[in-house]
Amino acid sequence: MRTLVIGVALQLWIVLFIGFFGGYLVSIDPGVRLVAQLIAVVPLVVWAAFRLRGPRDGIDAVVGIAVVAHVVVSGFSLDRTGSLEASAMAVVVATLFWLMRDLADRERLRRFAAAAVVAAVVPWLAAVAAAWVLEKAEWIAAGGGIPDLESFQVFIWGTANVLPVLVLLAAAFAAWLPDRSSRLVVWVVIGLLSLVLVPFSAGRAGWLGIIVAVLVLEPLAGGPIRGWVTRRSHLYVARRRWVLGAAMLVMLGGLLRLGPAIAANLESRSRIWSQAIGILLSDPLTGSGPSTFSWARLQHVPDYVDRVPVILSHSVLFQTLADGGLLLTAAFAGVVGTYALAVWKRRKRLLPAQRVGVAVLAGVGAASLLDDFSFLPSVTALVVTLAAWSLPSPSTHTFRSISWSHLSLPVGAVVLAVALVPSVVQVNRARLSADVGRNAAVKGNWEAAESAFRTASNAYPEHPGYHLSLGLVAAGRGNISAALDAYTRARVLSPGDPRGAGGMAAVVTDSAAQIDLLDEATRHSNDPQYPFRLAEALAAAGRDSEAELAMARAIVLQSTLVGLLEQAPFVDAQGAAERLPAAVESTGSVNGLDPDVPLWDAGLWRRELPEDAEAPWQAVSEAVSGDSEAAHIWLDAARDRDGSDARPYLAAAAVARLECEETGYRAAERLGRLLLGKEEPDEAGVAVSFRDRVYREPSLGDYQPPGVTRPPRAARWPQSLIDFPRCDWEP
């Protein structure tokens, strides 16, 4: 009865954390994050008080050493408070590993836990698969033809890329189910769901993980694939040419279809990894500190280069090098190496489920070299638990007698926890206060917002986002000196973030200083508002040619702006358009943007479209000139080239609107919206709360003071570039 009660409580704990509170929501809502921490930590503390002993072998000791290394590098962090909170989470993860090793020896409880993991993950897999099928069905029903692989709806998981990894982990835990028929049923369900989830996720890292898992499992399981081929070798030999030919065709088709996406993916990752290396070179021994990468990396991006809005490096290796330098990387490598060596030495005692677990861990490890899923606590917990269960226990270990060596792990964990709790309390207090401040700011209650953000910035003084928020609300209240102090502090803490300099520029009174600050923000940002504001400041200073170049840079970043410059009378629109080639040369060619797009948009606006413009621009240009037949020929060419790009459908909608053809307009507009997905909220002129990828929690838009000059709101292409006729229906 006692085991049953403990088992049911264990299942409830696992389902709550893995299935709900361990997902993406922890990075969005500070209240959810606090609840998730309590749900994760309190049961572990109770369990550790009664069951934690050790180390039982070398891997336990090496994990403990790695945790100590994590705390050490956090002490030298750019953000000591946040890094020490991350170290507290590292203690929790290590404790989970040690206790799951204990649970692995208690067969009945392990079965309860495995069933709970399956119950927590598989329904989400089914929900996501159903949502993706509906997405594709909606696309086909709208007349879009063969749908693109990439999907949008991910519920609590944050990214579609994690779904192949969840498929692997669910299959591994299903291997621990006690009943053979139950295992087979769950595996069949997971297999069927994977037919949707794996391809539609477009997660190349996950695909690599699945391939590696299969390759590792093959020898561990005794070579079932090799045996099947051998038993049917006569069929294979007889048909090998057909088989090889078909395989080559499939591979060629896959490369043609996915090659450009994979190349673009690796190109963007290489930029992120170079930033991680820059952080490492700045402090080779300890890096910038855990939890700092998302903003520390901005200091290592050249001027005008795309910042790539990410919170992690998309590689566990590069992330570890950036977060903890050579010290933490060596500790992490020690854990992985010691674990692999222990598995190898005990390979003859591996259970079937452990063989599956080792293969899946290898697959997840391979996927983690190209992506990083550690921002999802539930995935981290699943990987750590699987690692604990997949390692056979030492041949001899007992904790029946109490000795100091047996108590070293719990004593060490308690000492570290006590030392790190103040940082956890500080960070949570700051997050909750900042949440109060955001809600107050959105409602326009500047006084309450300033008080709340001052509390947050005092509790967590290394967090640049809280100082940016304090600057915004202080400026909104009219407290200019406090706003300037807050923006200055944010700029000092995170000099690569343009928003501190942009905020300072809005509250300083000296014209030269304002121009210098806006120039700095322009060089460090992809946001067109900074060159737009710089153009205004330069024009006010009588530097008209420089103002035109600054406006041209704004157009490079928001090309449809060229058709809205009548709303910016301080700059000559034609002059700015003529300076586009120079702006593209210094900005667009290294900015992760297509340098031709602003030139083509300007040509469309000026009715002087370059001959090398791509099909969507040509189609709209022909429709503007009245040649409907040529416009539709260009539209067909545009759709044939890339069915996953929204621009051909936006061009089709524009052509239909120019022809006042409502049915065609509605169909093309719907397809364009489906491809574009959900739009970002309008940030112009108001304090809005949305997730800040730099500081990894909700924020107040771009943090700029209320009332600053901003570029006209971006119009959907090509609406601001051409004039549409009045039709007898409303678009």
XYZ file of C-alpha atoms in Angstrom, residues 166-615:
450
model
C 10.396 14.146 -27.768
C 9.507 11.233 -30.063
C 12.852 9.607 -29.250
C 12.496 10.180 -25.504
C 8.914 8.900 -25.399
C 9.970 5.716 -27.217
C 12.833 5.218 -24.752
C 10.602 5.515 -21.684
C 7.995 3.251 -23.272
C 10.683 0.555 -23.270
C 10.431 0.522 -19.460
C 6.726 -0.311 -19.422
C 6.284 -3.705 -17.732
C 3.785 -5.290 -20.080
C 5.016 -6.310 -23.554
C 1.668 -5.610 -25.202
C 1.554 -2.150 -23.620
C 5.021 -1.406 -24.928
C 4.073 -2.480 -28.436
C 0.869 -0.425 -28.426
C 2.701 2.701 -27.239
C 5.503 2.181 -29.752
C 2.988 1.785 -32.570
C 1.211 4.993 -31.501
C 4.509 6.877 -31.262
C 5.567 5.471 -34.641
C 2.371 6.630 -36.301
C 2.641 10.075 -34.720
C 6.263 10.306 -35.824
C 5.150 9.994 -39.450
C 3.650 13.463 -38.980
C 5.890 14.991 -36.331
C 9.322 14.113 -37.684
C 8.975 15.482 -41.234
C 6.638 18.379 -40.401
C 8.894 19.618 -37.607
C 11.578 20.469 -40.199
C 13.978 19.841 -37.287
C 17.214 18.881 -38.997
C 18.982 18.372 -35.654
C 16.219 15.992 -34.573
C 16.512 14.071 -37.822
C 20.235 13.633 -37.157
C 19.417 12.448 -33.627
C 17.053 9.770 -34.901
C 19.647 8.508 -37.407
C 22.353 8.340 -34.728
C 20.003 6.569 -32.286
C 19.209 3.880 -34.874
C 22.891 3.423 -35.744
C 23.849 3.040 -32.066
C 20.936 0.746 -31.236
C 21.727 -1.633 -34.113
C 24.887 -3.171 -32.541
C 23.571 -2.828 -28.977
C 20.453 -4.831 -29.893
C 22.428 -7.569 -31.631
C 22.135 -6.328 -35.208
C 18.449 -6.929 -36.040
C 18.606 -4.879 -39.234
C 21.769 -6.635 -40.388
C 20.202 -9.994 -39.575
C 17.042 -9.204 -41.495
C 19.072 -8.197 -44.540
C 21.245 -11.314 -44.273
C 18.247 -13.636 -44.081
C 16.859 -12.018 -47.218
C 20.156 -11.509 -48.993
C 18.965 -13.338 -52.080
C 16.133 -10.817 -52.469
C 18.460 -7.936 -51.803
C 21.120 -9.116 -54.232
C 18.535 -9.770 -56.913
C 17.080 -6.329 -56.561
C 20.035 -4.341 -55.303
C 20.224 -2.144 -58.369
C 16.595 -1.149 -57.996
C 16.991 -0.638 -54.259
C 20.153 1.422 -54.605
C 18.665 3.418 -57.454
C 15.514 4.178 -55.486
C 17.557 5.123 -52.412
C 19.704 7.495 -54.456
C 16.621 9.111 -55.981
C 15.099 9.615 -52.527
C 18.348 11.123 -51.227
C 18.676 13.387 -54.268
C 15.076 14.552 -53.932
C 15.595 15.226 -50.240
C 18.733 17.261 -50.913
C 17.030 19.279 -53.634
C 14.049 19.962 -51.385
C 15.876 20.540 -48.105
C 19.350 21.557 -49.268
C 18.713 25.323 -49.345
C 16.985 25.198 -45.940
C 19.846 23.192 -44.423
C 22.438 25.557 -45.928
C 20.600 28.619 -44.598
C 20.234 26.918 -41.221
C 23.959 26.190 -40.947
C 24.821 29.693 -42.161
C 22.761 31.338 -39.417
C 24.158 28.912 -36.836
C 27.714 29.701 -37.895
C 27.072 33.362 -37.072
C 25.763 32.413 -33.627
C 28.670 30.036 -32.990
C 31.174 32.730 -33.947
C 29.614 34.910 -31.245
C 30.047 32.076 -28.738
C 33.704 31.805 -29.710
C 34.041 35.570 -29.257
C 32.727 35.244 -25.695
C 35.153 32.371 -25.037
C 38.135 34.343 -26.319
C 37.184 37.259 -24.048
C 37.442 35.016 -20.983
C 38.812 31.578 -21.921
C 38.766 30.089 -18.429
C 35.259 30.892 -17.179
C 33.355 32.439 -20.123
C 30.685 35.060 -19.572
C 28.726 32.973 -17.070
C 25.597 30.794 -17.239
C 22.423 32.673 -18.257
C 24.320 35.519 -19.958
C 24.755 34.282 -23.542
C 21.613 35.875 -24.982
C 22.921 39.384 -24.287
C 26.670 38.919 -23.813
C 26.921 37.679 -27.410
C 25.716 41.065 -28.745
C 29.125 42.561 -27.949
C 30.692 40.158 -30.435
C 28.563 41.002 -33.471
C 30.154 43.325 -36.081
C 28.381 46.548 -36.979
C 25.270 46.212 -39.158
C 25.329 42.402 -38.944
C 22.113 40.507 -38.223
C 21.750 39.906 -34.473
C 19.773 36.633 -35.067
C 17.108 36.710 -32.298
C 18.060 33.640 -30.226
C 18.447 32.930 -26.527
C 20.918 30.023 -26.858
C 23.744 29.115 -29.226
C 21.886 26.167 -30.809
C 24.720 23.854 -29.765
C 25.402 22.430 -26.311
C 29.142 22.465 -27.052
C 29.308 26.143 -28.030
C 26.845 27.071 -25.297
C 29.024 25.435 -22.641
C 32.174 27.095 -23.998
C 30.481 30.514 -23.885
C 28.789 30.043 -20.507
C 31.630 28.467 -18.554
C 34.774 28.612 -20.644
C 37.299 25.816 -20.616
C 36.628 25.051 -16.939
C 32.952 24.175 -17.299
C 33.544 22.505 -20.683
C 36.185 20.243 -19.133
C 33.804 19.365 -16.291
C 30.978 18.607 -18.735
C 33.305 16.516 -20.905
C 34.342 14.645 -17.760
C 30.712 13.765 -17.023
C 30.041 12.575 -20.576
C 33.313 10.647 -20.800
C 32.921 8.981 -17.403
C 29.341 8.016 -18.204
C 30.281 6.568 -21.613
C 33.152 4.610 -20.059
C 30.869 3.215 -17.335
C 28.303 2.138 -19.945
C 31.041 0.439 -21.974
C 32.438 -1.450 -18.972
C 28.944 -2.605 -17.947
C 27.631 -3.242 -21.469
C 27.169 -6.965 -20.857
C 24.709 -6.183 -18.045
C 22.589 -3.768 -20.086
C 18.882 -4.584 -20.041
C 16.937 -4.238 -23.317
C 15.388 -0.978 -22.112
C 18.827 0.299 -21.142
C 20.149 -0.440 -24.635
C 17.309 1.619 -26.068
C 18.063 4.361 -23.541
C 21.773 4.487 -24.397
C 20.944 4.722 -28.120
C 18.419 7.510 -27.538
C 20.903 9.396 -25.348
C 23.436 9.178 -28.174
C 20.817 10.500 -30.581
C 19.833 13.375 -28.303
C 23.517 14.167 -27.806
C 24.064 14.327 -31.560
C 21.002 16.548 -32.005
C 22.287 18.819 -29.238
C 25.397 19.577 -31.257
C 23.177 21.431 -33.746
C 20.441 22.637 -31.402
C 19.928 23.208 -27.693
C 16.759 22.184 -25.884
C 17.948 22.979 -22.354
C 15.586 25.971 -22.213
C 12.832 23.365 -21.686
C 13.180 21.999 -18.117
C 10.984 19.014 -18.953
C 13.366 17.879 -21.722
C 16.339 18.282 -19.381
C 14.552 16.218 -16.731
C 13.719 13.470 -19.245
C 17.301 13.251 -20.512
C 18.757 13.176 -16.987
C 16.281 10.515 -15.844
C 16.945 8.382 -18.908
C 20.689 8.667 -18.306
C 20.237 7.521 -14.695
C 18.102 4.529 -15.684
C 20.245 3.452 -18.644
C 23.396 2.964 -16.574
C 23.554 -0.419 -14.797
C 24.242 -0.105 -11.085
C 27.735 -0.956 -9.845
C 28.150 -4.659 -9.191
C 28.669 -3.938 -5.482
C 27.167 -1.028 -3.621
C 25.316 -0.736 -0.340
C 24.326 2.091 1.959
C 23.131 -0.009 4.863
C 25.780 1.345 7.194
C 26.174 5.095 7.621
C 29.598 6.573 6.937
C 30.923 9.977 6.015
C 31.633 8.805 2.468
C 28.007 7.794 2.063
C 26.842 11.202 3.262
C 29.177 13.306 1.132
C 26.619 13.832 -1.647
C 23.692 14.923 0.543
C 25.949 17.097 2.709
C 27.516 18.719 -0.356
C 24.115 19.266 -1.939
C 22.793 20.908 1.242
C 25.813 23.208 1.527
C 25.494 24.323 -2.098
C 21.729 24.751 -1.814
C 22.025 26.940 1.273
C 24.669 29.064 -0.448
C 22.612 29.476 -3.616
C 19.113 30.008 -2.187
C 19.619 33.794 -1.699
C 20.259 34.211 -5.439
C 17.139 32.203 -6.277
C 15.085 34.376 -3.923
C 16.556 37.588 -5.383
C 15.850 36.570 -8.966
C 12.279 35.478 -8.262
C 11.569 38.634 -6.302
C 12.873 40.694 -9.204
C 10.841 38.755 -11.787
C 7.615 39.096 -9.815
C 8.212 42.816 -9.234
C 8.985 43.327 -12.912
C 5.761 41.543 -13.819
C 3.845 43.987 -11.606
C 5.685 46.859 -13.278
C 4.875 45.625 -16.786
C 1.199 45.309 -15.997
C 1.170 48.810 -14.523
C 3.044 50.285 -17.493
C 0.681 48.713 -20.013
C -2.171 50.422 -18.163
C -0.303 53.741 -18.158
C 0.231 53.782 -14.382
C 3.790 55.121 -14.592
C 4.213 55.793 -10.871
C 3.398 52.209 -9.837
C 5.476 50.877 -12.732
C 8.519 52.935 -11.729
C 8.281 51.746 -8.141
C 8.010 48.097 -9.207
C 10.911 48.261 -11.659
C 13.078 50.048 -9.129
C 12.435 47.155 -6.754
C 13.310 44.678 -9.513
C 16.518 46.463 -10.515
C 17.626 46.752 -6.870
C 16.988 43.051 -6.246
C 18.702 42.005 -9.467
C 21.079 44.850 -10.394
C 22.946 42.928 -13.135
C 19.810 42.525 -15.296
C 19.960 45.127 -18.114
C 16.294 44.590 -19.048
C 15.050 45.883 -15.708
C 17.087 49.073 -16.100
C 15.713 49.525 -19.635
C 12.180 49.133 -18.283
C 12.918 51.553 -15.465
C 14.170 54.082 -18.009
C 10.987 53.759 -20.067
C 8.567 54.186 -17.169
C 10.606 56.964 -15.548
C 10.529 58.860 -18.855
C 6.803 58.196 -19.106
C 6.367 59.747 -15.684
C 8.510 62.749 -16.675
C 11.429 61.838 -14.402
C 14.077 62.489 -17.076
C 17.154 62.314 -14.817
C 16.086 58.923 -13.460
C 15.374 57.741 -16.997
C 18.818 58.824 -18.181
C 20.485 57.085 -15.228
C 18.580 53.855 -15.903
C 19.287 53.825 -19.651
C 22.960 54.609 -18.967
C 23.193 51.688 -16.545
C 21.597 49.342 -19.083
C 24.054 50.497 -21.765
C 27.021 49.881 -19.455
C 25.813 46.400 -18.504
C 25.014 45.352 -22.083
C 26.901 47.587 -24.529
C 25.908 45.403 -27.476
C 22.185 46.045 -26.939
C 21.135 49.119 -28.962
C 18.120 49.902 -26.808
C 20.120 51.508 -24.017
C 21.769 53.960 -26.409
C 18.427 54.532 -28.151
C 16.736 55.339 -24.857
C 19.519 57.718 -23.843
C 19.219 59.497 -27.189
C 15.554 60.149 -26.482
C 16.194 61.891 -23.157
C 19.498 63.761 -23.680
C 19.291 67.385 -24.722
C 22.616 67.790 -26.513
C 22.188 67.372 -30.285
C 25.683 66.002 -30.917
C 25.321 63.425 -28.139
C 21.927 62.412 -29.479
C 23.368 61.851 -32.973
C 26.286 59.796 -31.594
C 23.961 57.610 -29.522
C 21.568 57.011 -32.416
C 24.497 56.186 -34.700
C 25.635 53.597 -32.138
C 22.139 52.123 -31.934
C 21.916 52.018 -35.737
C 25.172 50.085 -36.020
C 24.064 47.574 -33.369
C 20.505 46.929 -34.540
C 18.220 45.627 -37.266
C 15.433 47.924 -36.040
C 14.653 50.628 -38.654
C 13.563 53.075 -35.973
C 17.159 53.958 -35.047
C 18.353 55.049 -38.522
C 14.942 56.743 -38.970
C 15.444 58.720 -35.763
C 19.069 59.354 -36.726
C 17.901 60.808 -40.043
C 15.591 63.196 -38.181
C 18.372 64.283 -35.813
C 20.836 64.801 -38.669
C 18.277 66.787 -40.654
C 17.634 69.002 -37.624
C 21.380 69.629 -37.428
C 21.459 70.663 -41.094
C 23.355 67.559 -42.237
C 20.954 66.696 -45.057
C 23.108 64.308 -47.110
C 23.915 62.247 -44.009
C 20.225 62.270 -43.110
C 19.348 60.847 -46.532
C 21.905 58.039 -46.093
C 20.530 57.256 -42.637
C 17.011 57.100 -44.054
C 18.279 54.822 -46.831
C 19.603 52.500 -44.129
C 16.169 52.490 -42.520
C 14.699 51.514 -45.896
C 17.185 48.631 -46.166
C 15.804 47.279 -42.887
C 12.139 47.986 -43.730
C 12.008 48.211 -47.505
C 8.303 49.111 -47.720
C 9.212 52.309 -45.846
C 10.268 53.852 -49.156
C 6.598 54.289 -50.054
C 5.758 55.983 -46.755
C 8.349 58.754 -46.664
C 5.733 61.464 -47.146
C 5.203 60.892 -43.412
C 8.838 61.891 -42.836
C 9.019 65.418 -44.330
C 12.415 66.083 -42.788
C 14.123 63.970 -45.512
C 13.824 64.143 -49.295
C 12.291 60.816 -50.361
C 13.923 60.769 -53.800
C 17.292 61.592 -52.272
C 16.983 58.750 -49.804
C 15.997 56.341 -52.602
C 19.019 57.414 -54.670
C 21.310 56.614 -51.748
C 19.970 53.072 -51.394
C 22.865 51.422 -53.294
C 25.376 52.966 -50.879
C 23.251 51.938 -47.891
C 22.896 48.401 -49.232
C 26.642 48.161 -49.740
C 27.400 49.165 -46.134
C 24.381 47.564 -44.466
C 22.327 45.045 -46.369
C 25.119 42.954 -47.848
C 26.265 41.811 -44.392
C 22.980 42.004 -42.542
C 21.472 38.614 -43.231
C 19.044 40.370 -45.579
C 18.663 40.053 -49.326
C 20.453 43.198 -50.581
C 18.349 43.313 -53.747
C 14.966 43.570 -52.019
C 15.153 47.276 -51.032
C 16.406 48.143 -54.520
C 13.533 46.252 -56.141
C 10.992 47.794 -53.754
C 12.330 51.255 -54.486
C 12.185 50.493 -58.203
C 8.582 49.330 -57.875
C 7.701 52.526 -55.998
C 9.469 54.750 -58.559
C 8.031 52.739 -61.500
C 11.605 51.956 -62.569
C 11.847 48.270 -61.664
C 15.286 46.766 -62.430
C 15.296 44.064 -65.092
C 16.867 41.550 -62.709
C 13.976 41.800 -60.201
C 12.429 38.475 -59.270
C 9.038 37.222 -60.405
